[in-house]
Coordinates of C-alpha atoms in Angstrom, one line a residue:
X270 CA 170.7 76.9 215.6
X271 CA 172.0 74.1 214.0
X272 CA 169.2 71.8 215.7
X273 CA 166.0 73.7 214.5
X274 CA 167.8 73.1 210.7
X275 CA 168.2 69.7 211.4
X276 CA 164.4 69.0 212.3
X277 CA 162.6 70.2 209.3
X278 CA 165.4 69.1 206.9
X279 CA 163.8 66.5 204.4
X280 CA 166.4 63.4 205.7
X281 CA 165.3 63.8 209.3
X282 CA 162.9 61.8 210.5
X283 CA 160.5 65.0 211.3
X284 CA 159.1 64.9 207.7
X285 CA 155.5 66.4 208.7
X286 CA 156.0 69.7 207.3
X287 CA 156.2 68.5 204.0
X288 CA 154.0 66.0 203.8
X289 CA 150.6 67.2 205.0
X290 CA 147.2 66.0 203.7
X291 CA 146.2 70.2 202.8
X292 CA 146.2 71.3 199.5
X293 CA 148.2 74.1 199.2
X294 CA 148.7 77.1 196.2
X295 CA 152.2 75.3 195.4
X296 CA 151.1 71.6 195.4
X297 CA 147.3 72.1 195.2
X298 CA 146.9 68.3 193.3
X299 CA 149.4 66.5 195.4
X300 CA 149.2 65.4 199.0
X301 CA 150.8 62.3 201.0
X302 CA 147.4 60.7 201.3
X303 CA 145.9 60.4 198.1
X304 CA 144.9 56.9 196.8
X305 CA 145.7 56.1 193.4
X306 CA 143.5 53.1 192.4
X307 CA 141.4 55.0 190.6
X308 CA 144.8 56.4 188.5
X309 CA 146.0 53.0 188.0
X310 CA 143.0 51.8 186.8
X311 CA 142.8 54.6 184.1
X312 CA 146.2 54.1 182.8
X313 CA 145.6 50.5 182.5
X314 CA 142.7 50.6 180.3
X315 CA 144.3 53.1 178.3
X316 CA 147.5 50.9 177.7
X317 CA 145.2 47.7 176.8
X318 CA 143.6 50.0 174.2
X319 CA 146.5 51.5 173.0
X320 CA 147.9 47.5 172.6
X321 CA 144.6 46.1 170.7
X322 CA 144.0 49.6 168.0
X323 CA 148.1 48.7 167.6
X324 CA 147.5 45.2 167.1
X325 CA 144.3 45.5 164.7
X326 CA 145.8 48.5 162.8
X327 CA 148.9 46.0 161.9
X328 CA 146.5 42.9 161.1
X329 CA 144.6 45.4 158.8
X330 CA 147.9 46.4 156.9
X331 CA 148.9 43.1 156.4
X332 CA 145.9 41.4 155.6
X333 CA 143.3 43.8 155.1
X334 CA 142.2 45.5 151.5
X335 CA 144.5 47.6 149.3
X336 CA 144.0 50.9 150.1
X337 CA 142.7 53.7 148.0
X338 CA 145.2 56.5 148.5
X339 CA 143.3 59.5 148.5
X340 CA 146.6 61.8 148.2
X341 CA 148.4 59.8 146.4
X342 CA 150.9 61.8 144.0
X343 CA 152.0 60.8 140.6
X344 CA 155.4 62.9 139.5
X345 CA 155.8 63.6 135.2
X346 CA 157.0 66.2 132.9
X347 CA 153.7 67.7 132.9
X348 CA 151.4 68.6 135.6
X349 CA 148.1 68.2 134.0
X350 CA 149.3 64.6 132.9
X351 CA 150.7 64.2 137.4
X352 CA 147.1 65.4 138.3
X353 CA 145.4 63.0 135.7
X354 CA 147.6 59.7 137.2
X355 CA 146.0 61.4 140.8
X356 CA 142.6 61.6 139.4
X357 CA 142.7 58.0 138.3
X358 CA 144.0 56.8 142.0
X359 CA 141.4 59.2 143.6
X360 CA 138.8 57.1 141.6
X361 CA 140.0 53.9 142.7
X362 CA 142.5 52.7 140.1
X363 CA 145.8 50.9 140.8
X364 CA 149.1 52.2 140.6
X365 CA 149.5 50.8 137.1
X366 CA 146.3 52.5 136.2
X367 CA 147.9 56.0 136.8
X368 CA 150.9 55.0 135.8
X369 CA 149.1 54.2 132.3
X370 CA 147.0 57.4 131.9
X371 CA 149.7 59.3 132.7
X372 CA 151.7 58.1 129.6
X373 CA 148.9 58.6 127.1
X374 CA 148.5 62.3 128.6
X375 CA 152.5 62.4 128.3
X376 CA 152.0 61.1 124.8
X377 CA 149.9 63.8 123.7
X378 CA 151.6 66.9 125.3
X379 CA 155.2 65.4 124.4
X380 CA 155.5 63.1 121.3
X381 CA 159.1 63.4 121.0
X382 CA 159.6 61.9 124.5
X383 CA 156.4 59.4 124.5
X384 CA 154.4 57.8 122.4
X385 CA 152.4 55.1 120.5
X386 CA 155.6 54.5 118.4
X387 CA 158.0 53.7 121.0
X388 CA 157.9 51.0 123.8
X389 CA 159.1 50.7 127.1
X390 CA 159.9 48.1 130.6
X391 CA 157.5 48.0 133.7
X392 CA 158.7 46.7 136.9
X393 CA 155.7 46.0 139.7
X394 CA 156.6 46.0 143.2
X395 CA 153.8 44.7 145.9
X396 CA 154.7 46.3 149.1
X397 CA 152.6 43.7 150.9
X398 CA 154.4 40.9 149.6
X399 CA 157.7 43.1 149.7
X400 CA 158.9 41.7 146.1
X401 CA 158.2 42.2 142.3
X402 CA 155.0 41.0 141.0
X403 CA 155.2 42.0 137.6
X404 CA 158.2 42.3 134.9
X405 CA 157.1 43.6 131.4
X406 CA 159.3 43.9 127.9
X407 CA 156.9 45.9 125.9
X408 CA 160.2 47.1 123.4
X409 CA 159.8 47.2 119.9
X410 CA 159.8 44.1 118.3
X411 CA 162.2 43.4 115.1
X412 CA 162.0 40.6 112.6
X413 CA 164.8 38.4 111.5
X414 CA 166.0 40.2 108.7
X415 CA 168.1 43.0 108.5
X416 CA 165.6 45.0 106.8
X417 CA 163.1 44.2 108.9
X418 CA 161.1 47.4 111.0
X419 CA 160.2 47.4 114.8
X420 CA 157.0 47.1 115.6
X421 CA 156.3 49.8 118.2
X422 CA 154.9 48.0 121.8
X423 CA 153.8 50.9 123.4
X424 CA 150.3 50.5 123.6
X425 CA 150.3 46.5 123.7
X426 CA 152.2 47.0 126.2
X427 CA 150.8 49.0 128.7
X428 CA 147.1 47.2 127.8
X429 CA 149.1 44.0 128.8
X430 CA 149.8 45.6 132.0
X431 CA 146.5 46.8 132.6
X432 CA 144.9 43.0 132.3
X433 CA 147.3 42.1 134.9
X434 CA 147.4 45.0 137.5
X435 CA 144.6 47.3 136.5
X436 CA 141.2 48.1 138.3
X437 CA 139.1 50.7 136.5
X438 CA 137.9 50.0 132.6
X439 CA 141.0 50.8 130.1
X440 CA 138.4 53.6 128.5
X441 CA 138.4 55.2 131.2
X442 CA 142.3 55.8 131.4
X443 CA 142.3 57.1 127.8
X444 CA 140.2 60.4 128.5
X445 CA 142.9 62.8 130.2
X446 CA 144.3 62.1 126.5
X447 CA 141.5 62.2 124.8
X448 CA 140.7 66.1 126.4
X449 CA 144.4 66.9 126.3
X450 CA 144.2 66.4 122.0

């Protein structure tokens, strides 16, 4: 009994029964002589164009155009003045241009927090060159006196940044406030 076990076991050298050339219902793909050029082939031109879409995608981050972000999100008090920063990006316009119309908007719907009479800092990161690009000090501006008033840089300010890092026409970033008033 012990003989007949032995002969069809998968170790003995009497291996026929389970490798046969016939499709069956369990293996219906797989057989013992099936040539696999044609597989090798396949997955070979599929790795080479998996390497060179990986290899231009990465040359076109580094060195291709900034991209227009066409979900970009822009996060304030107030979500008309969030969907206004969007609007400007979905137009084309920089970060600093959304960042810009989103203050006037904010400026309008809360004076108390934002405004023409106050001033602020702006720090511009370039993720591309992975460093700061931009530093701005638009604070209000005192004399030498002690009775001397500040001179609010809000709106010198952020038109300062927008000669530097803006893309669309300043007018342009004004009307979310302008419609908001």
């Amino acid at each position: 009994m012990s003989t007949s076990l032995n002969s069809t076991a998968i170790n003995s050298t009497n291996s026929a029964p389970y490798l046969t050339s016939d499709r069956t219902e369990l293996a219906p793909l797989c057989n013992a002589q099936q040539d696999t050029r044609g597989l090798r082939i396949v997955i070979s031109c599929l790795t080479v164009f998996t390497v060179l879409v990986s290899m231009a995608l990465m040359t076109q981050l580094h060195r291709g155009d900034y991209q227009v972000v066409p979900h970009g999100s822009v996060v304030s008090d107030n979500g008309e003045c969030s969907a206004a920063g969007v609007a400007v990006m979905k137009k084309g316009g920089s970060a600093v241009d959304a960042v810009i119309s989103t203050l006037f908007c904010l400026s309008v719907v809360s004076p108390h927090l934002v405004g023409i009479g106050g001033g602020g800092y702006m720090l511009v990161y370039d993720q591309r060159k992975r460093s700061i690009v931009g530093c701005l000090d638009f604070q209000a501006s005192l004399g030498n006196s002690n009775s001397s008033i500040g001179v609010p840089g809000f709106v010198a300010g952020l038109y300062q940044a927008h000669k530097s890092f803006g893309k669309l026409p300043w007018s342009s970033l004004l009307n979310a406030a302008i419609e908001m008033a």
